[in-house]
Tab-separated table of C-alpha atoms and ligand atoms in Angstrom:
chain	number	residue	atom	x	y	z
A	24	UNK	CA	0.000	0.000	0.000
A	25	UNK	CA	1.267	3.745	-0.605
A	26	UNK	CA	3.022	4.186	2.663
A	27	UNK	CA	4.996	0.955	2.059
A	28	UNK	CA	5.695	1.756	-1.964
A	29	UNK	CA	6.694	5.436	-0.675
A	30	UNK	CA	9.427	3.999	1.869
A	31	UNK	CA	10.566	1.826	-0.776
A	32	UNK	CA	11.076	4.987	-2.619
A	33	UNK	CA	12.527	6.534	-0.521
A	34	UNK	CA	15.245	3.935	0.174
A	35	UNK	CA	16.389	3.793	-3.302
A	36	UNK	CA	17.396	7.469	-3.582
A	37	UNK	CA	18.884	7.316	0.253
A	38	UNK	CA	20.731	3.939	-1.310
A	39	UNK	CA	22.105	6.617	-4.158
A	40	UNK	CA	20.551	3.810	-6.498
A	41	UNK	CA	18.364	4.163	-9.698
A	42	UNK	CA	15.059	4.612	-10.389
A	43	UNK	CA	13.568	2.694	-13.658
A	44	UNK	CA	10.389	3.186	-15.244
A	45	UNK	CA	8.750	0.145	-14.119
A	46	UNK	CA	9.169	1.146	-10.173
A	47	UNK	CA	6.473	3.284	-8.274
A	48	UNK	CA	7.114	7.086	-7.826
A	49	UNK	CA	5.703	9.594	-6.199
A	50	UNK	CA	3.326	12.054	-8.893
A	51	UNK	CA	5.149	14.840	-8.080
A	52	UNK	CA	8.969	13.075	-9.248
A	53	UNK	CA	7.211	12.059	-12.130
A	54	UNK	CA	5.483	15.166	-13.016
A	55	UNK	CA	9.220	16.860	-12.165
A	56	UNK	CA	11.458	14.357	-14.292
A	57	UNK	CA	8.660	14.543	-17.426
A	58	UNK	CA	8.703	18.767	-17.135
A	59	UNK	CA	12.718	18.986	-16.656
A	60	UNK	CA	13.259	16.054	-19.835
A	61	UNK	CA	10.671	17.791	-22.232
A	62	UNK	CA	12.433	20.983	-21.495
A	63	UNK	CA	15.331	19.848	-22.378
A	64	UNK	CA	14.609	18.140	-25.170
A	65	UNK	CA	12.751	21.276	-26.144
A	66	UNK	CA	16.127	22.570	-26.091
A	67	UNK	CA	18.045	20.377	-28.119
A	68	UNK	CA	15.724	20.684	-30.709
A	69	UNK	CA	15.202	24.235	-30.549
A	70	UNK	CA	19.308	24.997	-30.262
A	71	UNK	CA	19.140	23.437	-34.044
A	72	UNK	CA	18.422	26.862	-34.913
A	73	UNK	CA	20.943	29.432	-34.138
A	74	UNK	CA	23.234	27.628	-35.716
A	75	UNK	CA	21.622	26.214	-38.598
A	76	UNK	CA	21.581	29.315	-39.406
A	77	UNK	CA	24.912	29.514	-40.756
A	78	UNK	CA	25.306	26.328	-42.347
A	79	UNK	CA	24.583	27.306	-45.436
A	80	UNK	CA	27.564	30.136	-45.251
A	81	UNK	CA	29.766	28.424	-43.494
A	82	UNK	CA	33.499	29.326	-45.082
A	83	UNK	CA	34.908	26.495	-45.642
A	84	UNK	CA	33.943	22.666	-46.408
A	85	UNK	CA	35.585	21.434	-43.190
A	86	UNK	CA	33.383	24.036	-40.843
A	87	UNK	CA	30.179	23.350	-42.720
A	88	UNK	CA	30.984	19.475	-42.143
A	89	UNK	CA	31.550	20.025	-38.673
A	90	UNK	CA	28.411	22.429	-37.725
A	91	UNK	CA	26.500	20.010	-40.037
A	92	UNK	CA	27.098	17.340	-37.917
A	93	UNK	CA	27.113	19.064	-34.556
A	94	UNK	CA	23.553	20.121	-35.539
A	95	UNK	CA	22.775	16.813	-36.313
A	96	UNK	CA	23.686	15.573	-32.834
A	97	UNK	CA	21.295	18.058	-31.247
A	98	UNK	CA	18.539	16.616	-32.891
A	99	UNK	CA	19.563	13.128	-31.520
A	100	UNK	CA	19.892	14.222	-28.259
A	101	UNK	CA	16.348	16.033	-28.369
A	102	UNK	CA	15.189	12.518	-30.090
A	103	UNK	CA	16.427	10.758	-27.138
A	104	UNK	CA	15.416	13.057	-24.369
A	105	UNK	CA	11.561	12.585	-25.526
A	106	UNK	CA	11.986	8.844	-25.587
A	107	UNK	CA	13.306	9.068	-21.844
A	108	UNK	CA	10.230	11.224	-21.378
A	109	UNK	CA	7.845	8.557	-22.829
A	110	UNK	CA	9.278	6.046	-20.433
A	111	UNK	CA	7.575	8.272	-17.782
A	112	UNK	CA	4.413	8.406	-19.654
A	113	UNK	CA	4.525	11.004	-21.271
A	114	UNK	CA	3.650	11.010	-24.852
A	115	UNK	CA	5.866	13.287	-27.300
A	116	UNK	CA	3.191	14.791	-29.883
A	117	UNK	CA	1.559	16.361	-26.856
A	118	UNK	CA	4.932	17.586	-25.733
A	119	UNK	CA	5.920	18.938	-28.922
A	120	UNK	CA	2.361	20.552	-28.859
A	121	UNK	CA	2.880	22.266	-25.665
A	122	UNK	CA	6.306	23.462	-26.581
A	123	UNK	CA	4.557	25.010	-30.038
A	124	UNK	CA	1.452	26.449	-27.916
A	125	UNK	CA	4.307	28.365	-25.495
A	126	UNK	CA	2.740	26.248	-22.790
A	127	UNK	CA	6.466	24.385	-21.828
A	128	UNK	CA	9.564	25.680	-21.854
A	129	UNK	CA	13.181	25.153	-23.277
A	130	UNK	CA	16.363	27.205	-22.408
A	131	UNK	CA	16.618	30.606	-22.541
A	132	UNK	CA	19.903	30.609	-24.773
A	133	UNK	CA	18.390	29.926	-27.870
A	134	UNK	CA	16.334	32.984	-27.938
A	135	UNK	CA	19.930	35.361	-29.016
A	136	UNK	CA	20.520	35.775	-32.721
A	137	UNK	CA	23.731	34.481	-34.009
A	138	UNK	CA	24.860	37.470	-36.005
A	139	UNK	CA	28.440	36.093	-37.266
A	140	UNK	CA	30.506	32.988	-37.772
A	141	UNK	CA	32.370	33.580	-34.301
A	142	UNK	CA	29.224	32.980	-32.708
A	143	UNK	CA	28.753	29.395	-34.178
A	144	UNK	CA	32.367	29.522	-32.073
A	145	UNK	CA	31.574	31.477	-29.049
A	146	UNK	CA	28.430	28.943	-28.727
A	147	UNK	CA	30.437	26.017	-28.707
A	148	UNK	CA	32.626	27.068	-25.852
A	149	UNK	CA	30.350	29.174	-23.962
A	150	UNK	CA	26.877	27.164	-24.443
A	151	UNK	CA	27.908	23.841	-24.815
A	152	UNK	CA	30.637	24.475	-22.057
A	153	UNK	CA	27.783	25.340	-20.108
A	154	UNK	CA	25.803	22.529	-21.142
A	155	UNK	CA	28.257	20.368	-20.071
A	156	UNK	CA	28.785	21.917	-16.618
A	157	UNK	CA	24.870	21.494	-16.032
A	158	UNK	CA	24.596	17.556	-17.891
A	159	UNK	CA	27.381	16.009	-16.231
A	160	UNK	CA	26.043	15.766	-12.755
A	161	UNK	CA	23.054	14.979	-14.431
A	162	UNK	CA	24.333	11.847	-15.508
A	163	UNK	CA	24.212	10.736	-11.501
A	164	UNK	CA	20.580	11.657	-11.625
A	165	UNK	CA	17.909	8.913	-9.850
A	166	UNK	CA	15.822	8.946	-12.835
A	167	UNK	CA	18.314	5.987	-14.682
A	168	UNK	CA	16.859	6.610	-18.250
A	169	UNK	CA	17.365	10.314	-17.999
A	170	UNK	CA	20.803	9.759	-16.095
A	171	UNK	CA	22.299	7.340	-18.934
A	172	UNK	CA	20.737	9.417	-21.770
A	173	UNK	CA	23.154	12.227	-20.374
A	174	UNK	CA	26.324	9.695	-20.051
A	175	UNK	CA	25.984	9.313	-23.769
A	176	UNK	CA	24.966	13.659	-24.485
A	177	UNK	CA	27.818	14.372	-22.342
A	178	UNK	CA	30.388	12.899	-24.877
A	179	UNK	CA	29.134	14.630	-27.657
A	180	UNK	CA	28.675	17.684	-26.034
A	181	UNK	CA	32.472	17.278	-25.252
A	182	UNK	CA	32.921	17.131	-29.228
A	183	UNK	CA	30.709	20.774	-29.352
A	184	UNK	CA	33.010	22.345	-27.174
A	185	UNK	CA	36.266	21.388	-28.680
A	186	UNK	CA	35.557	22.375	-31.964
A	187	UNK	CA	34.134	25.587	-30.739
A	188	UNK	CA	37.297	26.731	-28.652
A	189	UNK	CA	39.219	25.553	-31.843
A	190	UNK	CA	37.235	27.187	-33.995
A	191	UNK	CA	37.761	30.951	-31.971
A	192	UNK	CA	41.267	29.581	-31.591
A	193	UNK	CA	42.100	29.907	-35.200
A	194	UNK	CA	40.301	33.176	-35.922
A	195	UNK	CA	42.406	34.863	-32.764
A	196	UNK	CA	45.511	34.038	-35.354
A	197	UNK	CA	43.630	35.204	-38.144
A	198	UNK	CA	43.146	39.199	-39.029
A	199	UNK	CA	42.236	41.479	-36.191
A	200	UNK	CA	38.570	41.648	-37.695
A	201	UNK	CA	38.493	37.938	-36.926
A	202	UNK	CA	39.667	38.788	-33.464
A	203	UNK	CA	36.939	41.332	-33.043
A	204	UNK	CA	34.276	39.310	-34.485
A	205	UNK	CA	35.711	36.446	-31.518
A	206	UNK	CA	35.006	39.541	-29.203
A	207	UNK	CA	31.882	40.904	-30.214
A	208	UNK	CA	29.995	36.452	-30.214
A	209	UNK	CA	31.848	36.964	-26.431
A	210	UNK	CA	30.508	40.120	-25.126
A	211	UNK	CA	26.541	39.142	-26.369
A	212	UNK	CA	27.029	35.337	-25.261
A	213	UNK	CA	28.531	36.013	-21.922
A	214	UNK	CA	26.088	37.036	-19.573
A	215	UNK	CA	23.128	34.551	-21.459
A	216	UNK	CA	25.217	31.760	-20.701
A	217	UNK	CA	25.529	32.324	-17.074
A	218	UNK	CA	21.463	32.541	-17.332
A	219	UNK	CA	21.400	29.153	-18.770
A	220	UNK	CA	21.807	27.684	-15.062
A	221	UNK	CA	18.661	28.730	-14.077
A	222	UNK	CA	17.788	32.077	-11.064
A	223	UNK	CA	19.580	32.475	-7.953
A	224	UNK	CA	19.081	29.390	-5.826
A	225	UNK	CA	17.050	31.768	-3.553
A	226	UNK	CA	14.236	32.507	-6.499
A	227	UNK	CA	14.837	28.489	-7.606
A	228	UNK	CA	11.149	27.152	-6.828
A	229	UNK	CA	12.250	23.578	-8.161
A	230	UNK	CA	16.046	23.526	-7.043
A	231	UNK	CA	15.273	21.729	-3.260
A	232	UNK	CA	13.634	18.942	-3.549
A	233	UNK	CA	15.183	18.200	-6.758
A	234	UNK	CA	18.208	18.190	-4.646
A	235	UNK	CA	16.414	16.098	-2.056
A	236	UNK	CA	15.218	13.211	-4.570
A	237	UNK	CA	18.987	13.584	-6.150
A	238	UNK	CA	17.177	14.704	-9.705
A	239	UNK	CA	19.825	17.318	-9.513
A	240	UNK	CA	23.426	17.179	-7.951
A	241	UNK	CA	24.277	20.540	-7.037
A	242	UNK	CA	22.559	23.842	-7.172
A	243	UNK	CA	21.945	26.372	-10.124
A	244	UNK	CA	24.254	28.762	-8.117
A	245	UNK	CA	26.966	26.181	-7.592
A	246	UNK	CA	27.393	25.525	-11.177
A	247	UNK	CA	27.146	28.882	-12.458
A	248	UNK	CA	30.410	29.044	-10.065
A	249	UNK	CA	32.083	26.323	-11.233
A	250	UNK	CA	31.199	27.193	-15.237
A	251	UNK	CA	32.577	31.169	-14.193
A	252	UNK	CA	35.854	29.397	-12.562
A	253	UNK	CA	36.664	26.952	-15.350
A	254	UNK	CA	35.783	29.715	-18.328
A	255	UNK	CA	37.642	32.424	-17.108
A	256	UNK	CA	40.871	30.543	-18.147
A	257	UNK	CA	40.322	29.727	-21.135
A	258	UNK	CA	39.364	33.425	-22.145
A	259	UNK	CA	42.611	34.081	-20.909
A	260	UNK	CA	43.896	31.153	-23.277
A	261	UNK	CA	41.850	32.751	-26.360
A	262	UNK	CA	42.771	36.061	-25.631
A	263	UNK	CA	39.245	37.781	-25.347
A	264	UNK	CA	37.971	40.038	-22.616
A	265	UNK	CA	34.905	38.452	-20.672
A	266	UNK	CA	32.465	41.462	-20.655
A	267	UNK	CA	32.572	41.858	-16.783
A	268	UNK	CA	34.291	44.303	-15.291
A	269	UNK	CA	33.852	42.771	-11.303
A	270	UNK	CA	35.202	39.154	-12.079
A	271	UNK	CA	38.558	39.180	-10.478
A	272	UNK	CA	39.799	35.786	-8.143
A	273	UNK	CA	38.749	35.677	-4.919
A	274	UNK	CA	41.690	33.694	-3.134
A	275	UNK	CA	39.453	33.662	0.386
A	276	UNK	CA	36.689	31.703	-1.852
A	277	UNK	CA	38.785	30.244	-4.311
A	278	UNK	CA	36.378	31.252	-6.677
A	279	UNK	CA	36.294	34.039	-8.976
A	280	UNK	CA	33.390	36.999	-8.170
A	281	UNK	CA	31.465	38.467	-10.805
A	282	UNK	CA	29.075	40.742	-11.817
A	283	UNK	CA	25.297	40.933	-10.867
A	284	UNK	CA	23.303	38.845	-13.649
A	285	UNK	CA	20.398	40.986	-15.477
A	286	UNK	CA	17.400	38.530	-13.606
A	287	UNK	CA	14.967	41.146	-15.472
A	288	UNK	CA	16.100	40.153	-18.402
A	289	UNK	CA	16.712	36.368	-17.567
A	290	UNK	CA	12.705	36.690	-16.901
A	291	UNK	CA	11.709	38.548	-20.169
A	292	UNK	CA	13.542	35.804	-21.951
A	293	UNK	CA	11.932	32.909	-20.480
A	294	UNK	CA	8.438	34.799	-20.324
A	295	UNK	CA	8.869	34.740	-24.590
A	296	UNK	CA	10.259	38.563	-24.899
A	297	UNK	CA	13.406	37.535	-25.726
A	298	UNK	CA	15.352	38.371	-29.746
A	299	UNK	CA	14.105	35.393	-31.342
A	300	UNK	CA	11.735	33.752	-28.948
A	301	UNK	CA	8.872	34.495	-31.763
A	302	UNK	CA	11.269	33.337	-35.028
A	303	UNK	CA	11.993	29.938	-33.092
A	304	UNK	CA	8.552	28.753	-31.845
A	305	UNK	CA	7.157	30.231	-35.462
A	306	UNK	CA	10.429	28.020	-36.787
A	307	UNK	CA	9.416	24.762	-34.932
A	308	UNK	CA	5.541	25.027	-35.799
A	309	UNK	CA	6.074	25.697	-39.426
A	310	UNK	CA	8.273	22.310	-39.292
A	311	UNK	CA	5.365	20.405	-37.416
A	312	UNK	CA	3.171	21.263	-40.133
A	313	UNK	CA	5.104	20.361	-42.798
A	314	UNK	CA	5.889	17.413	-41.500
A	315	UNK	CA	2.142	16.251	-41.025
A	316	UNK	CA	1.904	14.560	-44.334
A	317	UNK	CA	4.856	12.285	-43.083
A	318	UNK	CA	3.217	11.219	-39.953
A	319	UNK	CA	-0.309	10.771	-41.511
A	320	UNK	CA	1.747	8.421	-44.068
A	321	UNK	CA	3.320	6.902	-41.639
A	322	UNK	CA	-0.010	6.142	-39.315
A	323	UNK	CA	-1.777	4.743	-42.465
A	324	UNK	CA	1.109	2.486	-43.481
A	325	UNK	CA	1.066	1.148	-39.951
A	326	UNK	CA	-2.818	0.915	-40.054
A	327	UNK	CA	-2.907	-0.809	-43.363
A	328	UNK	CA	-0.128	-2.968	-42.068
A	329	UNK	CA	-1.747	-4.038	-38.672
A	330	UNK	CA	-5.091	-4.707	-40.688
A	331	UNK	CA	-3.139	-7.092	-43.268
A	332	UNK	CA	-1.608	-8.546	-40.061
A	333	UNK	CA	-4.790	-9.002	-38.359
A	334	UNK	CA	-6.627	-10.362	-41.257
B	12	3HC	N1	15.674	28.904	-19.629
B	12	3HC	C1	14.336	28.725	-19.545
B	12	3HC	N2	13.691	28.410	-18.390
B	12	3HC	C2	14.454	28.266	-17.297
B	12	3HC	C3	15.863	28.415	-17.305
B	12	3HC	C4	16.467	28.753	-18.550
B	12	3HC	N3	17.768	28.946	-18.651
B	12	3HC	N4	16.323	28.197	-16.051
B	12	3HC	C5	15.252	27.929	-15.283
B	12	3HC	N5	14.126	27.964	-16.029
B	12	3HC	C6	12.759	27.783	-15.554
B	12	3HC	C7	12.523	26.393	-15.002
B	12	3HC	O1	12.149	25.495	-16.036
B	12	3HC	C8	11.385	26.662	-14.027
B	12	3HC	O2	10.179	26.866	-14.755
B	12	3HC	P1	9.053	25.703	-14.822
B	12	3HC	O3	8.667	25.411	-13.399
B	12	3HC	O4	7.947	26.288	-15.650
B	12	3HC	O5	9.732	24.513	-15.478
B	12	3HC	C9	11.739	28.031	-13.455
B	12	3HC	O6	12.561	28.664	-14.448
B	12	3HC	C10	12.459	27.963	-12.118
B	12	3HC	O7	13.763	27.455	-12.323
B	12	3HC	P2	14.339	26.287	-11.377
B	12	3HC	O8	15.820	26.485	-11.303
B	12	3HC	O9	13.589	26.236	-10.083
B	12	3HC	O10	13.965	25.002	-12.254
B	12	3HC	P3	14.810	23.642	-12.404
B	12	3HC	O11	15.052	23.025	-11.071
B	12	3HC	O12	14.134	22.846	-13.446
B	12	3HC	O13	16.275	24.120	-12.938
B	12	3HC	C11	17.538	23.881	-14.989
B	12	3HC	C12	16.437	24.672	-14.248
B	12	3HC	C13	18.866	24.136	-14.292
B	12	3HC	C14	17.607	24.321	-16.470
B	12	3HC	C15	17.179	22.400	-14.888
B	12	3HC	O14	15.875	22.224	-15.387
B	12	3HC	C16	18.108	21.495	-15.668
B	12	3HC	O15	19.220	21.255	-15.248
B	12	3HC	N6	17.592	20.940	-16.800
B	12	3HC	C17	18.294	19.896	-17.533
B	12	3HC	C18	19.402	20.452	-18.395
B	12	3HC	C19	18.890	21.460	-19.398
B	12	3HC	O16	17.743	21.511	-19.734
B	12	3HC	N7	19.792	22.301	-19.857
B	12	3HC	C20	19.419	23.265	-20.870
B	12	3HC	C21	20.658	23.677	-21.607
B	12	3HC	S1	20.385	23.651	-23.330
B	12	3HC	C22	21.258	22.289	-23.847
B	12	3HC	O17	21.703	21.531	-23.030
B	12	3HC	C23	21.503	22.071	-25.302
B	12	3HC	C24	22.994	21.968	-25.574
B	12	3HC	O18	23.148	21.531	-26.860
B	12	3HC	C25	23.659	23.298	-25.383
């Protein structure tokens, strides 16, 4: 009875072990795990954009290979997010209608234009470096599909953010416009990326008891620190300026401070007011329909199929 399959519960995430899809959970994990999964695969799919954008004028063969397939990954990770999603029940045409009715969310980071070639760069150190911060203790998650989903994300992502930094690399030993284009994708991707962990933990309405049933690992604020500390290096590496003028090491912390975030505009963003919020929710609908005919193909092959079977 509930009591007893809510102790049993219980024990598993004490016993740091997984939970499958076949064991009893509470509504509320499951409600959680389904909300923070579609999201994210929301994300993946939606990310496609920004720099899709520039496949098409990428300058050379090598770089459009490389975004082409980079691209190409995000779609498999958003494919495999919303098939860890159904193992929770959930069922993907209604999640990809929610996400097209603004009624669910997906990260705030896709909603900046990518207005140059350095930012196809800029968003494969900064964004998928962030990405990577936030995914890797994911992969330690209770929910097993979701955790092992992210073992396999977090290897790719790995890919996106090497070819990125490489990517700036070579245009900081190219002409100085390269090295102010390198600047410029820096200075507008900065501050979004440190919004991609989520509010403060004090305004985080999710961030405790998804600590407490070990969904997440640390805390939005903890690995916005830990994303400042490991990025502020590699700046130094690229030679670009970070666009904050009160980061400087803390040796007390052993952390670097920075800046106050923009929360106002963290919450426009997610709210839809963002760039591009309109141009990629218009984006994924047009695709939805377009694709209709597929689906309906597909449904009457099966139908036809099943009804041969049957007969
Ligand atoms: N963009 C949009 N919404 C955000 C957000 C962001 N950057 N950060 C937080 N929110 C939303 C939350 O979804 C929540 O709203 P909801 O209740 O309607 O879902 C609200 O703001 C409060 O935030 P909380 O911190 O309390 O919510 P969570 O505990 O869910 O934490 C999170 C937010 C850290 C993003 C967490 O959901 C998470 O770790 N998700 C899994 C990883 C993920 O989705 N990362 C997105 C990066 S994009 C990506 O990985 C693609 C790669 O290719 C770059």
């Amino acid at each position: 009875e509930p009591a007893e399959l809510e102790r049993r519960f219980e024990e598993v995430i004490a016993r740091e072990e997984r939970v499958e899809p076949r064991d009893w959970v509470p509504d509320d994990y499951r409600a959680t795990m389904i909300r923070m999964i579609a999201q994210h695969a929301h994300s993946e799919i939606i990310g496609m954009q920004p720099e899709g954008n520039w496949i098409t004028r990428a300058p050379s063969l090598r770089r459009k290979a490389i975004l082409l397939a980079k691209v190409q990954d995000e779609a498999g990770h958003g494919l495999y997010l919303y098939s860890a999603a159904e193992t929770l029940g959930a069922d993907r045409d209604e999640l990809t209608r929610k996400l097209i009715e603004g009624r669910q969310k997906y990260s705030s980071i896709f909603n900046y234009p990518t207005l140059s070639f350095a930012d196809v760069g800029v968003i494969g150190w900064l964004v998928d470096g962030a990405a990577i911060c936030n995914q890797v203790p994911l992969c330690r998650s209770s929910y097993g599909p979701y955790a092992r989903a992210m073992i396999r994300i977090c290897k790719e992502e790995s890919f996106h953010q090497r070819q990125g930094y490489e990517l700036l690399m070579t245009m900081m030993r190219g002409s100085d416009s390269q090295r102010r284009m390198v600047q410029d994708a820096t200075d507008r991707w900065w501050w979004p990326s440190l919004m991609m962990f989520g509010p403060p933990d004090a305004d985080s309405p999710h961030t405790e008891r998804s600590m407490a049933w070990k969904i997440k690992r640390h805390t939005n604020d903890e690995l916005r620190q830990r994303f400042v500390d490991m990025t502020v290096p590699q700046a130094d590496a690229l030679g670009v300026t970070l666009p904050d003028p009160d980061l400087r090491w803390n040796a007390e912390r052993e952390h670097y401070d920075f800046g106050a975030i923009d929360w106002a505009e963290f919450k426009r963003v997610v709210a839809g007011n963002g760039p591009c919020n309109a141009e990629r929710v218009a984006h994924r609908r047009a695709a939805h329909d377009d694709g209709a005919w597929v689906r309906e193909a597909a449904a009457a092959h099966a139908a036809r199929r099943a009804e041969r079977d049957g007969a």
